[in-house]
Coordinates of C-alpha atoms and ligand atoms in Angstrom, one line a residue:
X1 CA 13.3 -2.6 37.4
X2 CA 15.7 -5.5 36.8
X3 CA 15.2 -8.3 34.4
X4 CA 15.3 -10.8 37.2
X5 CA 12.6 -9.2 39.4
X6 CA 10.4 -8.7 36.4
X7 CA 10.8 -12.2 35.2
X8 CA 9.7 -13.4 38.6
X9 CA 6.7 -11.2 38.7
X10 CA 5.7 -12.1 35.1
X11 CA 6.3 -15.8 34.8
X12 CA 3.5 -17.9 36.2
X13 CA 4.6 -19.9 39.2
X14 CA 4.0 -23.2 37.5
X15 CA 6.1 -22.3 34.4
X16 CA 8.0 -25.3 33.3
X17 CA 11.4 -25.3 31.8
X18 CA 11.0 -25.4 28.0
X19 CA 11.8 -28.8 26.5
X20 CA 15.0 -29.0 24.4
X21 CA 13.2 -29.1 21.0
X22 CA 11.6 -25.8 21.7
X23 CA 14.7 -23.8 22.6
X24 CA 16.4 -21.8 19.9
X25 CA 19.8 -23.0 18.7
X26 CA 21.5 -19.7 18.3
X27 CA 22.2 -20.1 14.6
X28 CA 18.9 -19.2 13.2
X29 CA 18.8 -17.0 10.1
X30 CA 16.6 -14.4 11.7
X31 CA 19.1 -13.5 14.4
X32 CA 21.1 -11.4 12.0
X33 CA 18.6 -10.9 9.0
X34 CA 17.7 -7.7 7.4
X35 CA 14.0 -7.9 6.9
X36 CA 12.3 -5.6 4.3
X37 CA 8.7 -4.6 5.1
X38 CA 6.4 -4.7 2.1
X39 CA 3.2 -2.7 2.5
X40 CA 1.3 -4.5 -0.2
X41 CA -1.2 -1.8 -1.1
X42 CA 1.7 0.6 -1.8
X43 CA 4.5 -1.5 -3.2
X44 CA 3.6 -2.5 -6.8
X45 CA 0.3 -2.7 -8.6
X46 CA 0.0 -5.2 -11.4
X47 CA -3.7 -4.6 -12.2
X48 CA -3.7 -0.8 -12.4
X49 CA -6.5 -0.3 -10.0
X50 CA -4.4 1.9 -7.8
X51 CA -3.8 -0.6 -5.0
X52 CA -0.7 -2.8 -4.9
X53 CA -1.1 -6.6 -5.1
X54 CA 0.7 -9.9 -4.8
X55 CA 1.6 -10.3 -8.4
X56 CA 3.0 -6.8 -8.3
X57 CA 5.3 -8.0 -5.5
X58 CA 6.3 -11.1 -7.4
X59 CA 7.3 -8.9 -10.4
X60 CA 9.4 -6.7 -8.2
X61 CA 11.1 -9.4 -6.1
X62 CA 14.3 -9.2 -8.1
X63 CA 14.8 -5.6 -7.0
X64 CA 14.6 -6.7 -3.4
X65 CA 17.0 -9.6 -3.8
X66 CA 19.4 -7.3 -5.6
X67 CA 19.1 -4.7 -2.8
X68 CA 20.6 -7.3 -0.5
X69 CA 17.9 -8.0 2.1
X70 CA 17.3 -11.5 3.5
X71 CA 13.6 -11.6 4.0
X72 CA 10.3 -9.7 3.3
X73 CA 7.6 -9.2 5.8
X74 CA 4.2 -8.5 4.1
X75 CA 1.6 -6.4 5.9
X76 CA -1.8 -8.1 5.8
X77 CA -3.2 -9.3 2.5
X78 CA -6.0 -11.4 4.0
X79 CA -9.6 -11.0 3.1
X80 CA -10.7 -7.8 4.8
X81 CA -13.2 -4.9 4.4
X82 CA -10.0 -2.7 4.6
X83 CA -11.3 -0.4 7.3
X84 CA -7.8 -0.3 8.8
X85 CA -5.9 -1.1 5.6
X86 CA -6.1 -4.9 6.1
X87 CA -5.5 -5.0 9.9
X88 CA -9.2 -5.8 10.1
X89 CA -9.4 -9.4 8.9
X90 CA -12.6 -11.1 7.9
X91 CA -11.0 -14.4 6.7
X92 CA -7.5 -15.4 7.9
X93 CA -7.2 -18.2 5.3
X94 CA -7.9 -16.3 2.1
X95 CA -6.4 -13.5 0.1
X96 CA -8.4 -10.3 -0.3
X97 CA -9.4 -10.0 -4.0
X98 CA -7.8 -6.5 -3.8
X99 CA -4.5 -8.3 -3.6
X100 CA -5.2 -11.3 -5.7
X101 CA -5.7 -15.0 -4.9
X102 CA -4.2 -17.8 -2.9
X103 CA -2.6 -19.0 -6.1
X104 CA -1.0 -15.5 -6.5
X105 CA 0.3 -15.9 -3.0
X106 CA 1.8 -19.3 -3.7
X107 CA 3.5 -18.0 -6.8
X108 CA 4.9 -15.0 -4.9
X109 CA 6.2 -17.3 -2.1
X110 CA 7.8 -19.7 -4.6
X111 CA 9.4 -16.9 -6.5
X112 CA 10.7 -15.4 -3.3
X113 CA 12.2 -18.7 -2.1
X114 CA 13.7 -19.2 -5.5
X115 CA 15.6 -15.9 -5.2
X116 CA 16.7 -16.7 -1.7
X117 CA 14.3 -14.5 0.2
X118 CA 12.3 -15.7 3.2
X119 CA 8.7 -14.5 3.6
X120 CA 7.0 -13.4 6.8
X121 CA 3.2 -12.9 7.0
X122 CA 1.5 -10.5 9.3
X123 CA -0.9 -12.2 11.7
X124 CA -3.6 -10.1 13.4
X125 CA -4.9 -12.1 16.4
X126 CA -5.9 -9.3 18.8
X127 CA -9.1 -8.5 16.9
X128 CA -11.0 -9.5 13.8
X129 CA -13.0 -7.4 11.4
X130 CA -16.6 -6.9 12.5
X131 CA -17.5 -8.6 9.2
X132 CA -15.8 -11.8 10.3
X133 CA -18.3 -14.7 10.5
X134 CA -17.4 -15.2 14.1
X135 CA -18.4 -11.7 15.0
X136 CA -21.5 -11.8 12.9
X137 CA -22.5 -15.1 14.7
X138 CA -21.8 -13.4 18.0
X139 CA -24.1 -10.5 17.1
X140 CA -26.9 -13.0 16.2
X141 CA -26.4 -15.1 19.3
X142 CA -27.9 -14.4 22.7
X143 CA -26.0 -12.9 25.6
X144 CA -23.9 -15.4 27.5
X145 CA -23.7 -17.7 24.4
X146 CA -20.5 -19.4 23.3
X147 CA -20.5 -17.2 20.2
X148 CA -20.5 -14.1 22.3
X149 CA -17.8 -15.5 24.5
X150 CA -15.3 -15.4 21.6
X151 CA -15.3 -11.6 21.9
X152 CA -15.4 -9.2 24.8
X153 CA -19.0 -8.3 25.3
X154 CA -20.0 -6.6 28.6
X155 CA -23.2 -4.9 30.0
X156 CA -23.2 -1.2 29.9
X157 CA -23.3 1.0 33.0
X158 CA -25.8 3.6 34.0
X159 CA -29.5 3.6 33.5
X160 CA -30.5 0.9 31.0
X161 CA -26.8 0.1 30.4
X162 CA -26.5 3.1 28.1
X163 CA -23.0 4.0 29.3
X164 CA -19.8 2.1 28.2
X165 CA -18.6 -0.5 30.7
X166 CA -15.5 1.6 31.5
X167 CA -13.6 4.7 30.4
X168 CA -11.0 3.1 28.2
X169 CA -10.1 5.1 25.1
X170 CA -9.4 3.5 21.7
X171 CA -5.9 3.9 20.3
X172 CA -7.6 5.6 17.3
X173 CA -9.6 8.0 19.4
X174 CA -13.1 7.8 21.0
X175 CA -14.4 5.1 23.4
X176 CA -13.0 1.5 23.3
X177 CA -16.6 0.3 23.5
X178 CA -19.5 0.2 21.0
X179 CA -23.0 -0.8 21.9
X180 CA -24.8 -3.3 19.7
X181 CA -28.4 -3.5 18.7
X182 CA -30.0 -6.9 19.4
X183 CA -31.6 -8.9 16.6
X184 CA -35.0 -7.8 18.0
X185 CA -34.1 -4.1 17.7
X186 CA -33.5 -3.5 21.4
X187 CA -30.2 -1.9 22.6
X188 CA -27.8 -4.6 23.6
X189 CA -24.4 -5.2 25.2
X190 CA -21.2 -3.4 24.4
X191 CA -18.1 -4.9 22.8
X192 CA -14.5 -3.9 23.3
X193 CA -12.3 -2.7 20.4
X194 CA -8.8 -1.3 21.2
X195 CA -8.8 0.1 17.7
X196 CA -11.6 1.0 15.4
X197 CA -15.2 -0.1 16.0
X198 CA -14.8 -2.3 13.0
X199 CA -12.1 -4.3 14.9
X200 CA -13.7 -6.1 17.8
X201 CA -11.2 -7.7 20.2
X202 CA -11.2 -11.4 20.6
X203 CA -11.4 -13.1 24.0
X204 CA -8.0 -14.9 24.2
X205 CA -9.0 -16.6 27.5
X206 CA -11.4 -18.7 25.3
X207 CA -9.7 -22.0 24.3
X208 CA -11.8 -22.2 21.1
X209 CA -10.2 -18.9 19.9
X210 CA -6.8 -20.2 20.7
X211 CA -7.3 -23.4 18.8
X212 CA -8.7 -21.6 15.7
X213 CA -5.5 -19.5 15.6
X214 CA -3.3 -22.6 15.9
X215 CA -5.0 -23.9 12.8
X216 CA -4.7 -20.5 11.0
X217 CA -0.9 -20.6 11.7
X218 CA -0.7 -24.1 10.3
X219 CA -2.6 -23.1 7.2
X220 CA 0.1 -20.6 6.3
X221 CA 3.0 -22.7 7.6
X222 CA 1.8 -25.5 5.4
X223 CA 1.9 -23.2 2.4
X224 CA 5.6 -22.4 3.3
X225 CA 5.7 -19.1 5.1
X226 CA 8.9 -18.6 7.1
X227 CA 7.1 -17.0 10.1
X228 CA 4.9 -14.3 11.3
X229 CA 5.0 -10.7 12.5
X230 CA 2.4 -10.7 15.3
X231 CA 0.2 -7.6 15.4
X232 CA -0.5 -6.0 18.8
X233 CA 1.2 -8.9 20.6
X234 CA 1.0 -7.1 23.9
X235 CA -2.7 -6.4 23.9
X236 CA -4.4 -9.8 23.7
X237 CA -5.3 -10.2 27.3
X238 CA -7.2 -7.6 29.3
X239 CA -7.5 -7.3 33.0
X240 CA -10.7 -9.3 33.7
X241 CA -12.0 -6.7 36.1
X242 CA -12.0 -4.1 33.3
X243 CA -11.1 -1.3 35.8
X244 CA -11.3 2.3 34.7
X245 CA -8.0 3.6 33.5
X246 CA -6.6 7.0 32.5
X247 CA -3.2 7.0 30.8
X248 CA -0.6 9.2 32.6
X249 CA 0.0 11.0 29.3
X250 CA -1.8 11.6 26.1
X251 CA 1.3 10.4 24.2
X252 CA 2.0 6.8 23.6
X253 CA -1.3 5.6 22.4
X254 CA 0.2 2.4 21.0
X255 CA 1.5 1.5 24.5
X256 CA 3.7 4.3 25.8
X257 CA 6.2 5.5 23.3
X258 CA 6.7 9.2 22.6
X259 CA 9.3 11.8 22.2
X260 CA 10.3 13.0 25.6
X261 CA 10.7 16.6 26.7
X262 CA 14.4 17.2 26.4
X263 CA 14.3 15.3 23.1
X264 CA 17.1 13.0 24.2
X265 CA 15.6 9.7 25.1
X266 CA 12.6 9.6 23.0
X267 CA 10.5 6.9 24.5
X268 CA 8.9 5.8 27.7
X269 CA 6.3 8.4 28.1
X270 CA 5.0 6.0 30.8
X271 CA 7.5 6.0 33.7
X272 CA 9.0 2.6 34.5
X273 CA 7.2 2.3 37.8
X274 CA 3.8 3.1 36.3
X275 CA 1.7 -0.1 36.3
X276 CA 0.8 -1.3 32.9
X277 CA -2.5 -0.2 31.5
X278 CA -5.1 -3.0 32.0
X279 CA -5.2 -3.8 28.3
X280 CA -1.4 -3.9 27.6
X281 CA 1.3 -6.3 28.6
X282 CA -0.8 -8.5 30.9
X283 CA 1.3 -11.5 32.1
X284 CA -1.1 -14.1 30.6
X285 CA -0.1 -13.2 27.1
X286 CA 3.1 -15.1 27.5
X287 CA 1.3 -18.5 27.6
X288 CA -0.2 -17.7 24.3
X289 CA 3.3 -17.2 22.8
X290 CA 4.5 -20.5 24.3
X291 CA 1.6 -22.2 22.5
X292 CA 2.4 -20.5 19.2
X293 CA 6.1 -21.4 19.6
X294 CA 5.1 -25.0 19.9
X295 CA 3.0 -24.8 16.7
X296 CA 6.0 -23.3 14.8
X297 CA 8.3 -26.0 16.3
X298 CA 6.1 -28.6 14.5
X299 CA 7.7 -27.4 11.2
X300 CA 11.1 -27.9 9.6
X301 CA 13.3 -24.9 9.2
X302 CA 13.7 -21.9 11.5
X303 CA 10.3 -20.2 11.5
X304 CA 10.2 -16.8 13.1
X305 CA 7.7 -15.0 15.4
X306 CA 8.2 -11.3 15.7
X307 CA 6.3 -9.4 18.3
X308 CA 4.8 -6.0 17.7
X309 CA 4.8 -5.2 21.4
X310 CA 4.8 -1.5 22.5
X311 CA 6.1 -2.3 25.9
X312 CA 8.4 -0.3 28.2
X313 CA 10.9 -0.7 29.5
X314 CA 13.1 -2.7 27.1
X315 CA 13.9 -5.2 29.8
X316 CA 10.2 -6.0 30.0
X317 CA 9.8 -6.2 26.3
X318 CA 12.6 -8.7 26.3
X319 CA 10.3 -11.1 28.1
X320 CA 8.3 -11.5 24.9
X321 CA 11.4 -13.2 23.3
X322 CA 12.3 -15.7 26.0
X323 CA 13.6 -18.9 24.4
X324 CA 10.2 -20.6 24.3
X325 CA 8.2 -17.6 23.3
X326 CA 8.7 -15.3 20.3
X327 CA 12.0 -15.0 18.4
X328 CA 12.2 -11.2 18.0
X329 CA 10.4 -8.0 19.1
X330 CA 10.5 -4.7 17.3
X331 CA 12.7 -2.3 19.2
X332 CA 10.5 0.8 19.3
X333 CA 12.7 2.4 22.0
X334 CA 15.4 2.5 19.4
X335 CA 13.1 3.7 16.7
X336 CA 12.1 6.7 18.8
X337 CA 15.5 7.6 20.1
X338 CA 16.6 11.1 19.0
X339 CA 19.5 11.6 16.7
X340 CA 21.9 12.4 19.6
X341 CA 25.0 10.5 20.5
X342 CA 24.4 10.1 24.3
X343 CA 20.8 8.8 23.6
X344 CA 21.9 6.5 20.8
X345 CA 24.7 5.0 22.9
X346 CA 22.3 4.5 25.8
X347 CA 19.6 2.8 23.8
X348 CA 22.0 0.5 22.0
X349 CA 23.7 -0.6 25.2
X350 CA 20.4 -1.1 26.9
X351 CA 18.9 -3.0 23.9
X352 CA 21.8 -5.4 23.6
X353 CA 21.9 -6.2 27.3
X354 CA 18.1 -6.5 27.7
X355 CA 17.8 -8.9 24.8
X356 CA 21.0 -10.8 25.6
X357 CA 19.5 -11.3 29.1
X358 CA 17.0 -13.7 27.5
X359 CA 19.3 -15.1 24.8
X360 CA 17.6 -13.2 22.0
X361 CA 19.1 -10.9 19.4
X362 CA 18.3 -7.2 19.5
X363 CA 16.4 -5.8 16.6
X364 CA 16.7 -2.4 15.1
X365 CA 14.1 -0.4 13.2
X366 CA 13.7 3.2 12.1
X367 CA 10.5 3.3 10.0
X368 CA 7.3 1.3 9.4
X369 CA 3.8 1.9 8.2
X370 CA 2.6 3.3 11.6
X371 CA 5.2 6.1 12.1
X372 CA 6.4 9.3 10.4
X373 CA 9.2 8.2 8.0
X374 CA 12.6 8.7 9.6
X375 CA 13.7 10.9 6.7
X376 CA 11.2 13.4 8.1
X377 CA 10.9 12.4 11.8
X378 CA 14.6 13.0 12.5
X379 CA 14.1 16.6 11.6
X380 CA 10.9 17.3 13.4
X381 CA 11.3 20.2 15.8
X382 CA 8.4 19.5 18.2
X383 CA 7.0 16.4 19.9
X384 CA 5.0 14.2 17.6
X385 CA 3.3 11.3 19.6
X386 CA 3.3 8.0 17.7
X387 CA 0.3 7.7 15.4
X388 CA -0.3 11.5 15.3
X389 CA 1.4 11.8 11.9
X390 CA 2.1 15.2 10.4
X391 CA 0.1 17.4 8.1
X392 CA 0.2 20.8 6.6
X393 CA -0.9 22.5 9.9
X394 CA 1.3 20.5 12.3
X395 CA 3.9 22.3 14.4
X396 CA 7.5 21.5 14.0
X397 CA 7.6 20.9 10.2
X398 CA 10.8 19.0 9.2
X399 CA 13.5 20.4 7.0
X400 CA 13.7 17.8 4.1
X401 CA 17.4 18.1 3.5
X402 CA 18.4 17.8 7.1
X403 CA 16.0 15.0 7.6
X404 CA 17.4 12.9 4.8
X405 CA 20.9 13.6 5.8
X406 CA 20.2 12.4 9.4
X407 CA 18.2 9.4 8.1
X408 CA 21.2 8.3 5.9
X409 CA 23.5 8.7 8.9
X410 CA 21.1 6.9 11.2
X411 CA 20.6 4.0 8.8
X412 CA 24.3 3.7 8.3
X413 CA 24.7 3.3 12.0
X414 CA 21.8 0.9 12.3
X415 CA 22.9 -1.5 9.6
X416 CA 26.3 -1.9 11.4
X417 CA 24.7 -3.1 14.6
X418 CA 24.6 -6.8 15.4
X419 CA 21.2 -8.4 15.4
X420 CA 18.3 -8.1 13.0
X421 CA 17.3 -4.9 11.2
X422 CA 14.0 -4.0 9.7
X423 CA 13.8 -1.7 6.6
X424 CA 10.5 -0.2 5.5
X425 CA 9.7 0.0 1.8
X426 CA 10.8 3.3 0.3
X427 CA 13.3 4.2 3.0
X428 CA 16.0 2.9 0.7
X429 CA 15.0 5.6 -1.7
X430 CA 15.1 8.3 1.1
X431 CA 11.4 8.9 0.9
X432 CA 10.1 11.7 3.1
X433 CA 6.7 11.6 4.8
X434 CA 4.0 13.0 2.6
X435 CA 2.8 15.9 4.6
X436 CA 0.4 17.7 2.3
X437 CA -2.0 15.0 1.4
X438 CA -5.4 16.6 0.7
X439 CA -7.8 16.0 3.6
X440 CA -10.2 14.3 1.2
X441 CA -7.6 11.7 0.4
X442 CA -6.8 10.6 3.9
X443 CA -8.0 7.1 4.9
X444 CA -6.5 6.3 8.3
X445 CA -9.2 5.7 10.9
X446 CA -7.2 7.8 13.3
X447 CA -8.0 10.8 11.1
X448 CA -11.7 10.1 11.2
X449 CA -12.0 9.1 14.8
X450 CA -10.1 12.2 16.1
X451 CA -12.1 14.4 13.7
X452 CA -8.9 15.5 12.0
X453 CA -7.1 16.4 15.2
X454 CA -4.5 13.7 14.4
X455 CA -3.4 13.3 10.7
X456 CA -2.6 9.7 11.3
X457 CA -0.4 7.4 9.2
X458 CA -1.3 7.9 5.6
X459 CA 1.8 10.1 5.0
X460 CA 4.1 7.1 5.3
X461 CA 1.9 4.8 3.2
X462 CA 1.9 6.5 -0.2
X463 CA 2.8 4.2 -3.1
X464 CA 6.5 4.1 -3.8
X465 CA 8.2 5.4 -6.9
X466 CA 10.0 3.0 -9.2
X467 CA 10.5 4.8 -12.5
X468 CA 10.7 8.6 -12.7
X469 CA 8.9 9.0 -16.0
X470 CA 6.2 6.4 -15.9
X471 CA 2.6 6.7 -14.8
X472 CA 2.4 6.6 -11.0
X473 CA 6.2 6.5 -11.1
X474 CA 6.0 2.9 -12.2
X475 CA 3.8 1.8 -9.3
X476 CA 1.4 0.7 -12.1
X477 CA 0.8 1.4 -15.7
X478 CA -2.4 3.4 -15.3
X479 CA -1.4 6.3 -13.0
X480 CA -4.0 5.4 -10.4
X481 CA -3.0 5.5 -6.8
X482 CA -5.1 4.9 -3.7
X483 CA -3.2 7.8 -2.0
X484 CA -2.0 10.6 -4.3
X485 CA 1.8 10.6 -5.0
X486 CA 3.6 14.0 -4.8
X487 CA 4.5 15.7 -8.0
X488 CA 8.1 16.1 -6.9
X489 CA 9.0 12.4 -6.4
X490 CA 10.9 11.8 -9.7
X491 CA 14.3 12.3 -8.1
X492 CA 13.4 9.6 -5.4
X493 CA 12.4 7.0 -8.0
X494 CA 14.5 3.9 -8.0
X495 CA 15.7 4.4 -11.6
X496 CA 16.8 8.0 -10.8
X497 CA 19.1 6.6 -8.2
X498 CA 20.2 3.3 -9.7
X499 CA 24.0 3.4 -10.3
X500 CA 24.2 7.0 -9.1
X501 CA 27.2 7.2 -6.7
X502 CA 26.0 8.8 -3.4
X503 CA 22.3 8.1 -3.9
X504 CA 20.4 6.7 -1.0
X505 CA 19.7 3.6 -2.9
X506 CA 23.4 3.0 -3.5
X507 CA 24.1 3.8 0.1
X508 CA 21.7 1.0 1.2
X509 CA 23.1 -1.4 -1.4
X510 CA 26.6 -0.8 -0.2
X511 CA 25.7 -1.0 3.5
X512 CA 23.8 -4.3 3.0
X513 CA 26.7 -5.8 1.0
X514 CA 29.4 -4.8 3.4
X515 CA 27.2 -5.9 6.4
X516 CA 27.1 -9.3 4.9
X517 CA 30.8 -9.4 3.8
X518 CA 32.0 -8.4 7.3
X519 CA 29.5 -10.5 9.3
X520 CA 28.2 -7.4 11.1
X521 CA 24.8 -8.9 11.9
X522 CA 26.4 -11.7 13.9
X523 CA 29.1 -9.6 15.4
X524 CA 29.5 -7.8 18.7
X525 CA 30.2 -4.2 19.4
X526 CA 32.8 -2.5 21.5
X527 CA 32.6 1.2 22.1
X528 CA 35.5 3.4 21.0
X529 CA 36.1 6.4 23.1
X530 CA 37.9 9.7 22.6
X531 CA 35.7 11.3 19.9
X532 CA 33.7 13.7 22.0
X533 CA 30.2 13.6 23.4
X534 CA 28.3 14.1 20.1
X535 CA 30.0 11.1 18.4
X536 CA 28.9 7.4 18.5
X537 CA 31.9 5.2 17.7
X538 CA 32.2 1.5 18.0
X539 CA 33.9 -1.5 16.5
X540 CA 32.1 -4.5 15.1
X541 CA 34.6 -7.1 13.9
X542 CA 37.1 -5.4 11.6
X543 CA 34.8 -2.4 11.0
X544 CA 34.9 0.8 13.0
X545 CA 31.7 2.9 12.8
X546 CA 31.8 6.6 13.6
X547 CA 28.7 8.7 13.6
X548 CA 28.7 12.4 14.2
X549 CA 25.4 13.6 15.6
X550 CA 26.7 17.0 16.5
X551 CA 27.2 20.2 14.5
X552 CA 31.0 20.4 14.5
X553 CA 33.2 18.3 12.2
X554 CA 35.3 15.6 13.9
X555 CA 38.7 14.5 12.8
X556 CA 38.7 11.0 11.4
X557 CA 41.4 8.4 12.0
X558 CA 43.5 7.3 9.1
X559 CA 41.9 4.3 7.4
X560 CA 40.0 2.8 4.6
X561 CA 36.6 4.4 4.5
X562 CA 34.4 1.7 3.0
X563 CA 31.0 3.4 3.6
X564 CA 30.1 7.0 4.1
X565 CA 26.6 8.5 4.4
X566 CA 27.8 11.8 2.9
X567 CA 30.9 12.6 0.8
X568 CA 34.0 13.1 3.0
X569 CA 36.7 15.6 2.1
X570 CA 39.9 16.5 4.0
X571 CA 39.8 13.8 6.7
X572 CA 37.0 15.3 8.8
X573 CA 33.6 13.8 9.6
X574 CA 31.0 16.5 9.0
X575 CA 27.8 16.9 11.0
X576 CA 25.1 14.3 10.7
X577 CA 27.3 11.8 8.9
X578 CA 28.3 8.2 9.6
X579 CA 31.3 6.3 8.2
X580 CA 32.5 2.7 8.3
X581 CA 36.3 2.3 8.3
X582 CA 37.8 -1.1 7.6
X583 CA 41.0 -2.3 9.3
Ligands
LIG601 C1 -0.8 -2.5 14.6 C2 -0.6 -2.2 13.1 C3 -1.4 -1.0 12.8 C4 -2.8 -1.3 13.0 C5 -3.1 -1.8 14.4 C6 -4.4 -2.4 14.6 O1 -0.3 -1.6 15.4 O2 0.8 -2.0 12.9 O3 -1.2 -0.6 11.5 O4 -3.6 -0.2 12.7 O5 -2.1 -2.8 14.8 O6 -4.4 -3.7 14.0

């Protein structure tokens, strides 16, 4: 599928050329930024209740500034019953008491700006919490009312409407539909929820819903946020016919990403010619992003919109970041590409050209709060569909030493690529996935909705270690932790690695400093050949990057090695190692 043909089929016929004020200038900060994802409940806890909070973030901001990142993206801290760790919002214009207050947010934002960090909030527009007043009003209102029309209510099938309107399966397992009980106690209509039953999907064809969100964006933009990561940006419009749909593969529940069978190109479980599921990547979503773009354009400064859009292929995902839509989209194809040179070269080439085709920078990401941490994922020996997680009984258990070695090599490669990179809290410490969480501690709705068949995402969300010998490794002062921390995490703690040559923390610091000094984020790459099939080698400005994904050591050219993911002796690049060589 070419970009041109796809653009034609996706853009509405009446699409106007964007006006000049809406088009990006090419010099925005986010084009080359390194953005650090803070998962607030697991970052730093100032109250000691076991859940991280905004003041905890404020207190630890110096550590992020000193790490050398440009911005932080905060997973949701809005008022929420926390059924899906805050991705179930009951009030978009308030802070959940678990995380503090609006004043705490303002203080955190001011402190971040003072240290030179931008702040990106996480907007969750596809669905609200079932406790949101809009949904409560919809439940109380009659069928066909304006309140019901804000969500996706439909009559059931079968006798007395006791079967769901179609066969769609929730990303978290089970049906995508839940039947309500009417105020008079009779069984009522069904509502759609792509995720948990506590997360009813909004009707984005309803202009009232659209206007509400424009105001919500303005509420946070007025407070000074530098932009938004947009949750489930590809899911907000559903095929109005609600046709039955069975995905071609079990894998790829978030929209079609999985490790493929030969383990080489680990994405695109859904073949390119397969039509999109009737609830993902529907063309009408693009108009929503044009409207959001206009709202951001009302504000000074370069505010950013980053799409979480699990869309294949990359050329199609690039449509989310056309000049009058979003600024960036997470590159999940890159994330799920195996640690193999041919696959890496292919995905890098394809990413750069797909995004360049619409004038956007490519992004790069290896870990986030939804996937197995890359220090474990890169050593898994069997398929692990996104969202499945790993637990004590999973097949393909990763080797921790090999996983970390590959993770350090992969990160060293990623941070040398032009464009914007995302770093997930704790990866700079080399944290592995926590595999042996007790079943009783697990909290991800995936675990419950699949009756334990999928472990889910708790293993990458465990509170991070700051100080080896403090309670909860310095996460707080009481030792409480909403997910238990492993007993053997002292060596990963920040203070264990601080100033220690060769530690993962020092590797990240050096890479971020050199990336900035050599302008790698705004550079361009040129492949260097002659190193063999298992080597990725490219030049970006005056830096040559050489990554050995194979098992055999490779001879290195003579030069000044300024970064190395492992120690190098004797002029050879060992297996699973990346170096940067300066001219
Ligand atoms: C996104 C979030 C994920 C959440 C889901 C539902 O994929 O990253 O954590 O569970 O949306 O909001």
